[in-house]
Amino acid sequence: MKRLFLIVAAIAALAFGSVAAYAANFTVSPWAYSCGHTDFGTTVTRADTPGSNGCPATDVAGDSAAAYAAGTLTLSKLCGEAEAAKCTADDLSSGATIGGLKTLTAASFDLAPASYCGAGAPRLNVVTSDGDMHFFGCSANRSGNHVSFNLTAAGDGNGKGGIVGKAVKSIDIVQDEAGVAILMNLSFTGEAIVTATPTPAPAATAPPQLATTGGGPLPIGLLLGSALVLLGLVAFVMRRRTV
């Protein structure tokens, strides 16, 4: 019976260990980019100002924005209606960095109604540990309002062999085509980055205390013994006087 319990405990430990190391926990960090500058924030915007602030004079004025709240990621890249056709070519984009994973085995999200979903945006950009950039487009992986990315070589829009079995350096959702993408129920699964728990510093020990002398009440035995000796001396003296 004891042996059976140990076997069951070992299996349970392996199972829970797998869950801990192979988790779906991740972080979402929205960002907005324009003309060589990227800002991060829960709600963040950047402007493309043609001919100034490092923006090409051939760009058209536009704005990018990213926000993440209540599990919904909203990404946009917008220019004036008259310039919408040129907006996609602008040095302007929004997105979100996905953190907490060192491998990626599955990635998906749902699109809100009327959300933008083009061939190249919102796309998934993944840089693997070998330095290769892989990207996976929205429309090619869409079924209804659900997008589930094919991370194999067949789904890699950059022809770099996919990311299956590879360690990843960075994961980003990128909106760099003109439009607004509203993404819900984001799901990213892979091996979690485990942060080592720092070893606690040893507790400071108090310096050794030397034995103290003096002070405190005298032992009762010593007091009684002293009293008896004193009485004996008094009796002896009195006896000598009497004689």
GROMACS .gro file of C-alpha atoms in nm, residues 6 10 30 35 45 54 69 72 78 83 112-113 118 124 139 159 167 177 180 187 190 202 213 226 239:
model
   25
    6LEU     CA    1   0.463   0.665  -0.350
   10ALA     CA    2   0.544   1.065  -0.806
   30PRO     CA    3   0.099   4.790  -2.578
   35CYS     CA    4   0.949   5.756  -3.730
   45THR     CA    5  -0.027   5.711  -2.907
   54GLY     CA    6   1.236   6.236  -3.798
   69ALA     CA    7  -0.795   4.701  -2.093
   72THR     CA    8  -0.915   4.359  -2.500
   78LEU     CA    9  -0.513   5.606  -3.907
   83GLU     CA   10  -0.485   5.996  -4.761
  112ALA     CA   11  -1.451   4.222  -3.264
  113PRO     CA   12  -1.715   4.288  -3.534
  118GLY     CA   13  -0.563   4.210  -4.354
  124LEU     CA   14   0.226   3.805  -3.534
  139SER     CA   15  -0.645   3.692  -4.289
  159GLY     CA   16   0.976   3.171  -4.534
  167ALA     CA   17   1.328   2.927  -2.849
  177GLU     CA   18  -0.178   4.871  -4.217
  180VAL     CA   19  -0.849   4.957  -3.640
  187SER     CA   20  -0.421   3.326  -2.596
  190GLY     CA   21   0.438   2.798  -2.453
  202PRO     CA   22   2.133   3.458   0.618
  213THR     CA   23   2.818   3.809   3.756
  226SER     CA   24   2.515   3.220   5.695
  239ARG     CA   25   2.880   3.065   7.667
   0.00000   0.00000   0.00000
